[in-house]
Amino acid sequence: MAGLVTTFGAGAMTNSIREIRDADFLFVIGSNTSEAHPIIAMEMKQALHRGATMVVADPRAIWMTNLAEKHLRLNPGTDVWLLNAMAHVIIEEGLTDEAFIRDNTEGFEAVKETVARYTPEEAESVTGVPAEDIRWTARRYATTERAGIYYTLGITEHSHGTDNVYALSNLVLMTGHLGKPSAGMNPLRGQNNVQGANDAGASPIFLPGYQRVDDPEARAKYEEAWGVPLSPEPGLNLNEMMKKVGGQVKGLFVMGEDIVISEPNVSRLEAGLNNVDFVVVQDLFLNETCRFADVILPAACFAEKEGTFTNSERRVQRVRKAVEPPGQARADWEILVDLAARCGADWGYTSAAEVYDELARFAPKFAGISHARIDEGIGLQWPCPDDEHPGTVYLHEGGVLRGRGAFQAVEFRPPIEMPDPEYPLVLSTGRTLYHYNAATQTRRGLGANAKQPAAFIEIHRRDARARGIESGEMIEVSTRRGVVRCRAIVSRQVRPGSIWMPLHFPDARANLLTTDAGDPITGTAEYKVCAAEVKKLDAATLDESEREPARFRGSYYAERGPV
Amino acid sequence: MRIQIDGRDVEFEPGETILEVARREGLEIPTLCHDPRLDPAGACRTCLVEVDGWRRMPPSCATKAQDGMVVRTRTERVGRHQRALLALYLADHVQGADACETGAPCELHAMAAKVGAPTDWTPLEPVRVGRDDPNPYIEFRADRCIACARCTRYCAEVEAVTAISLVGRGSKTTIGTVDASSLLDTSCELCGGCIDTCPTGAMTEKRPLLQLAPPERQLEKVRTTCNYCGVGCQLDLNVDPATKKIVKITSPPVGTPPNDGNLCVKGRFAYEFVEHPDRLTTPLVRGEDGALREASWDEALDRAARGLMGVKERYGADALGFVSSSRCTMEENYLVQKLSRAAFGTNNCHQCAAT
């Protein structure tokens, strides 16, 4: 989000989802698209069906790599090397769009100077991707008119996540693949309303609509509207906040997040939570964080309330009530209105639509959007500045929103924690098709349990054999921060030296293992790289059910055994 | 470039099929195996039309419009063909529209009624076999299948996993998997696209059947946005008006952005949590003894407000942290930041997704 605001002036997908099927070249990096965004994967598959070419850059073999022309299997955390080397090739071979660079960008010289040092040959030794593949990808990307970049958390969940986004932006700007249909830069948002939560100002530095809290003009507008003085000091981002829980942070209000599952290095967070004065949790279920809560407020789910979500392509869409919430549960917005009233703030909203109207009134990007307009047709894509505006299908048409696209020269920084003799494996974490994040919802479903009944870790045959591990067996995974037990899947999906684990399971919390080292700008933690070791568990320590090998059905990458 | 359809002179773009041109003009040509998301198959023969100068009737779904072509969709010959064809399909299908429609509406019965196809042709011996499949979501009912291959083509072309395919020959042609395995043991991702595209309800949701839910026609559909990933798929919550519960989730018509009638396993099936007995139904507060106990909204909200304000009084506003959620609505995120900034005076407000 912050990366793209800096380089282009808006942190969102520049294209629409519907445009993906018309792309001719797809560069998918750090996105397990068919599992995390299945419907976007379907659009990509349609493009391929039409004859498009796809390159997937990912340390793991995923379903999309089966469909790709090339799989750039880079070492975890070496993205900047790969991307700078691609920029190197584009400049060296004269494939840049000089007119676009001259008219629409600034700072190209610095990037040119930096990437001159990132030769594909040296990149091969760092990333593990053959130099020829880097050259081929760079050429195809630069010379295809409708070329789009698609990325997800494999790019951002690093201590150098913002650098990765900068390096990708540089490729876009030097080739002029922006402001056109099916050509652009597309972060695929992980949650239904990632875009909307940021748009609405749930951010320590931005008021609604990306207006900075340290901008006196923006603040004055809200001070007048809300009738109270506002703090000009940027707040703590989530990563800092979690590190300061129990220290500076003595009281927490947590809505709809299970922080002791989803945040990194949770044993430290839990120690902090034992030292806070007061915690309120507002959720659908008695989640794990409720163990630390003083007050728990039961909330309605999406099918039980009115509102809007904003998707990855900036489309504001309606959430509509179909059924009543269970028992006394209430919509989050209703609870917030009542809570505010007891804290001395009488807001007086009687519907979600009124809340949206206030949001739109002071944020020009959304000013033309309302519940009523969405109800007349389909969702509207921002920017949508007035009631007549039809919404914006793709961004930066006829000029970069920021004015000039900002090149950002970035140097490679290795991940914070690299493997060593004690912890020789690289652990990455992620999401699977059948489960969703903290899995408070999907664990309560039949399909997920039929396909993935237990927590697991993927390990390469070579690493498994060296440790005497068979597929389906219980193993122990440890890092400097914690230990969890789960099943091993001996899999071709990971490469030797790497292991991969989904974050969904409360009985084997991947985030006991992960590091909370964060990106210096966004605070996003390095969920994708930390040093780990696995070992076979002594049969004597297992209970009856653990001795039986677990069955993960239809796992097409599994090498052998009962999985 | 122009063609004439039923006397109308129509312009078309090169590459368009007769069916596409006709539908754009609002002319109705019946189809069973056609789905705009799929390559034309020309398999069901329902969409045959007459073209002047052509001896055979071509399938309009798979025949490209050509300049100067004269097409007739409502001739006596076309009508006779449609009635006979649909009567044959009905003979190889569950007898009676009511018996058939225990799930989604059956396009075959509706179409047969529309063209006046005879319904009294002797039913064929049912020879098409299904299979028992312990997967929790997708049911294949062989007695309703007409082997139009929409499901298998969807699986290959749109979902691109090819978990199901046509197996067998002739009247025994059915929908199968490798080694007749359960979908759970194949590359199937349980997206349920086969259900969405099936014209006859042969591929259908398993759980509504088990729960004896009313057929889809009697359900109330509420259009909303999926609550999982950031694609923002539009979906229809199908509510049983008698029980006021969600019976199933279906996708809106093809062409509706952003998902074009597609859904994934989570969007289509992972709604069991809504009715789950683990849902919180009452506010809880922690008592002196450290245990949680039930409380009224008044008591819980008072406790929450006093607790948060107490922290502010003791340590200042920046000792508070507000964790909002990218799973909640725009409105709710707006209110959390307003609560944090305007009611408590701190910018310590964030959620897990700001990268």
GROMACS .gro file of N, CA, C and O in nm, chain B residues 104-150:
model
  188
  667ALA      N    1  -3.154  -2.711  -0.830
  667ALA     CA    2  -3.165  -2.595  -0.918
  667ALA      C    3  -3.276  -2.617  -1.020
  667ALA      O    4  -3.311  -2.731  -1.052
  668PRO      N    5  -3.333  -2.508  -1.075
  668PRO     CA    6  -3.433  -2.522  -1.182
  668PRO      C    7  -3.372  -2.598  -1.300
  668PRO      O    8  -3.255  -2.583  -1.331
  669CYS      N    9  -3.455  -2.683  -1.366
  669CYS     CA   10  -3.403  -2.765  -1.476
  669CYS      C   11  -3.431  -2.696  -1.610
  669CYS      O   12  -3.548  -2.678  -1.648
  670GLU      N   13  -3.325  -2.657  -1.679
  670GLU     CA   14  -3.341  -2.588  -1.806
  670GLU      C   15  -3.405  -2.679  -1.910
  670GLU      O   16  -3.477  -2.632  -1.999
  671LEU      N   17  -3.381  -2.809  -1.899
  671LEU     CA   18  -3.437  -2.901  -1.998
  671LEU      C   19  -3.590  -2.903  -1.992
  671LEU      O   20  -3.657  -2.890  -2.095
  672HIS      N   21  -3.644  -2.918  -1.871
  672HIS     CA   22  -3.789  -2.922  -1.858
  672HIS      C   23  -3.851  -2.790  -1.903
  672HIS      O   24  -3.953  -2.788  -1.972
  673ALA      N   25  -3.788  -2.679  -1.864
  673ALA     CA   26  -3.842  -2.548  -1.901
  673ALA      C   27  -3.845  -2.532  -2.052
  673ALA      O   28  -3.943  -2.487  -2.111
  674MET      N   29  -3.735  -2.574  -2.114
  674MET     CA   30  -3.724  -2.557  -2.259
  674MET      C   31  -3.821  -2.648  -2.333
  674MET      O   32  -3.884  -2.609  -2.433
  675ALA      N   33  -3.835  -2.771  -2.284
  675ALA     CA   34  -3.926  -2.867  -2.348
  675ALA      C   35  -4.068  -2.813  -2.344
  675ALA      O   36  -4.143  -2.821  -2.443
  676ALA      N   37  -4.105  -2.754  -2.228
  676ALA     CA   38  -4.239  -2.698  -2.216
  676ALA      C   39  -4.256  -2.583  -2.315
  676ALA      O   40  -4.362  -2.568  -2.378
  677LYS      N   41  -4.154  -2.504  -2.331
  677LYS     CA   42  -4.162  -2.386  -2.416
  677LYS      C   43  -4.181  -2.422  -2.563
  677LYS      O   44  -4.260  -2.358  -2.634
  678VAL      N   45  -4.108  -2.523  -2.611
  678VAL     CA   46  -4.121  -2.558  -2.753
  678VAL      C   47  -4.233  -2.659  -2.776
  678VAL      O   48  -4.259  -2.699  -2.889
  679GLY      N   49  -4.297  -2.705  -2.668
  679GLY     CA   50  -4.407  -2.799  -2.681
  679GLY      C   51  -4.360  -2.939  -2.719
  679GLY      O   52  -4.425  -3.009  -2.798
  680ALA      N   53  -4.249  -2.982  -2.659
  680ALA     CA   54  -4.200  -3.117  -2.687
  680ALA      C   55  -4.290  -3.219  -2.620
  680ALA      O   56  -4.336  -3.198  -2.508
  681PRO      N   57  -4.321  -3.331  -2.689
  681PRO     CA   58  -4.402  -3.435  -2.627
  681PRO      C   59  -4.331  -3.493  -2.504
  681PRO      O   60  -4.210  -3.509  -2.504
  682THR      N   61  -4.408  -3.520  -2.397
  682THR     CA   62  -4.347  -3.571  -2.275
  682THR      C   63  -4.382  -3.719  -2.255
  682THR      O   64  -4.350  -3.776  -2.152
  683ASP      N   65  -4.449  -3.778  -2.355
  683ASP     CA   66  -4.499  -3.914  -2.333
  683ASP      C   67  -4.420  -4.019  -2.408
  683ASP      O   68  -4.465  -4.130  -2.429
  684TRP      N   69  -4.303  -3.986  -2.455
  684TRP     CA   70  -4.221  -4.088  -2.520
  684TRP      C   71  -4.173  -4.187  -2.415
  684TRP      O   72  -4.140  -4.150  -2.303
  685THR      N   73  -4.170  -4.311  -2.448
  685THR     CA   74  -4.135  -4.415  -2.352
  685THR      C   75  -3.998  -4.388  -2.289
  685THR      O   76  -3.900  -4.372  -2.361
  686PRO      N   77  -3.995  -4.380  -2.156
  686PRO     CA   78  -3.865  -4.355  -2.091
  686PRO      C   79  -3.764  -4.465  -2.124
  686PRO      O   80  -3.800  -4.583  -2.130
  687LEU      N   81  -3.641  -4.423  -2.143
  687LEU     CA   82  -3.534  -4.520  -2.167
  687LEU      C   83  -3.497  -4.586  -2.035
  687LEU      O   84  -3.512  -4.528  -1.928
  688GLU      N   85  -3.448  -4.708  -2.046
  688GLU     CA   86  -3.392  -4.777  -1.929
  688GLU      C   87  -3.275  -4.692  -1.876
  688GLU      O   88  -3.186  -4.656  -1.954
  689PRO      N   89  -3.274  -4.652  -1.748
  689PRO     CA   90  -3.158  -4.572  -1.704
  689PRO      C   91  -3.031  -4.656  -1.700
  689PRO      O   92  -3.023  -4.753  -1.624
  690VAL      N   93  -2.937  -4.623  -1.785
  690VAL     CA   94  -2.813  -4.701  -1.789
  690VAL      C   95  -2.691  -4.620  -1.746
  690VAL      O   96  -2.583  -4.674  -1.726
  691ARG      N   97  -2.712  -4.491  -1.734
  691ARG     CA   98  -2.597  -4.405  -1.698
  691ARG      C   99  -2.569  -4.424  -1.549
  691ARG      O  100  -2.658  -4.412  -1.466
  692VAL      N  101  -2.444  -4.453  -1.514
  692VAL     CA  102  -2.415  -4.477  -1.373
  692VAL      C  103  -2.352  -4.355  -1.307
  692VAL      O  104  -2.279  -4.279  -1.371
  693GLY      N  105  -2.385  -4.338  -1.183
  693GLY     CA  106  -2.321  -4.234  -1.103
  693GLY      C  107  -2.211  -4.298  -1.021
  693GLY      O  108  -2.157  -4.403  -1.057
  694ARG      N  109  -2.178  -4.236  -0.910
  694ARG     CA  110  -2.082  -4.300  -0.819
  694ARG      C  111  -2.104  -4.243  -0.680
  694ARG      O  112  -2.147  -4.128  -0.665
  695ASP      N  113  -2.075  -4.324  -0.580
  695ASP     CA  114  -2.081  -4.274  -0.443
  695ASP      C  115  -1.955  -4.195  -0.417
  695ASP      O  116  -1.845  -4.243  -0.446
  696ASP      N  117  -1.972  -4.076  -0.368
  696ASP     CA  118  -1.855  -3.992  -0.347
  696ASP      C  119  -1.866  -3.927  -0.210
  696ASP      O  120  -1.958  -3.848  -0.186
  697PRO      N  121  -1.775  -3.959  -0.120
  697PRO     CA  122  -1.786  -3.905   0.017
  697PRO      C  123  -1.747  -3.758   0.028
  697PRO      O  124  -1.742  -3.706   0.139
  698ASN      N  125  -1.720  -3.690  -0.085
  698ASN     CA  126  -1.688  -3.547  -0.070
  698ASN      C  127  -1.809  -3.476  -0.009
  698ASN      O  128  -1.923  -3.514  -0.036
  699PRO      N  129  -1.786  -3.373   0.070
  699PRO     CA  130  -1.899  -3.316   0.145
  699PRO      C  131  -1.989  -3.223   0.066
  699PRO      O  132  -2.096  -3.186   0.116
  700TYR      N  133  -1.952  -3.182  -0.053
  700TYR     CA  134  -2.023  -3.072  -0.117
  700TYR      C  135  -2.094  -3.105  -0.247
  700TYR      O  136  -2.202  -3.055  -0.273
  701ILE      N  137  -2.030  -3.181  -0.334
  701ILE     CA  138  -2.080  -3.193  -0.471
  701ILE      C  139  -2.142  -3.330  -0.495
  701ILE      O  140  -2.077  -3.433  -0.474
  702GLU      N  141  -2.268  -3.329  -0.539
  702GLU     CA  142  -2.339  -3.453  -0.564
  702GLU      C  143  -2.362  -3.467  -0.714
  702GLU      O  144  -2.404  -3.371  -0.780
  703PHE      N  145  -2.337  -3.585  -0.769
  703PHE     CA  146  -2.367  -3.610  -0.910
  703PHE      C  147  -2.485  -3.705  -0.917
  703PHE      O  148  -2.479  -3.817  -0.869
  704ARG      N  149  -2.595  -3.658  -0.979
  704ARG     CA  150  -2.714  -3.741  -0.991
  704ARG      C  151  -2.727  -3.785  -1.137
  704ARG      O  152  -2.775  -3.709  -1.223
  705ALA      N  153  -2.685  -3.909  -1.163
  705ALA     CA  154  -2.674  -3.957  -1.301
  705ALA      C  155  -2.808  -3.957  -1.373
  705ALA      O  156  -2.814  -3.940  -1.495
  706ASP      N  157  -2.919  -3.973  -1.298
  706ASP     CA  158  -3.049  -3.981  -1.363
  706ASP      C  159  -3.092  -3.848  -1.425
  706ASP      O  160  -3.185  -3.843  -1.504
  707ARG      N  161  -3.026  -3.740  -1.385
  707ARG     CA  162  -3.061  -3.610  -1.442
  707ARG      C  163  -2.964  -3.565  -1.550
  707ARG      O  164  -2.986  -3.464  -1.617
  708CYS      N  165  -2.854  -3.637  -1.567
  708CYS     CA  166  -2.748  -3.595  -1.659
  708CYS      C  167  -2.788  -3.621  -1.804
  708CYS      O  168  -2.847  -3.725  -1.836
  709ILE      N  169  -2.756  -3.524  -1.891
  709ILE     CA  170  -2.780  -3.545  -2.034
  709ILE      C  171  -2.649  -3.546  -2.113
  709ILE      O  172  -2.648  -3.531  -2.234
  710ALA      N  173  -2.538  -3.559  -2.041
  710ALA     CA  174  -2.405  -3.569  -2.104
  710ALA      C  175  -2.375  -3.453  -2.198
  710ALA      O  176  -2.318  -3.470  -2.305
  711CYS      N  177  -2.412  -3.332  -2.158
  711CYS     CA  178  -2.385  -3.214  -2.240
  711CYS      C  179  -2.241  -3.167  -2.226
  711CYS      O  180  -2.194  -3.086  -2.304
  712ALA      N  181  -2.175  -3.217  -2.119
  712ALA     CA  182  -2.032  -3.190  -2.097
  712ALA      C  183  -2.002  -3.046  -2.056
  712ALA      O  184  -1.888  -3.002  -2.064
  713ARG      N  185  -2.102  -2.973  -2.011
  713ARG     CA  186  -2.070  -2.839  -1.962
  713ARG      C  187  -1.979  -2.849  -1.840
  713ARG      O  188  -1.883  -2.772  -1.827
   0.00000   0.00000   0.00000
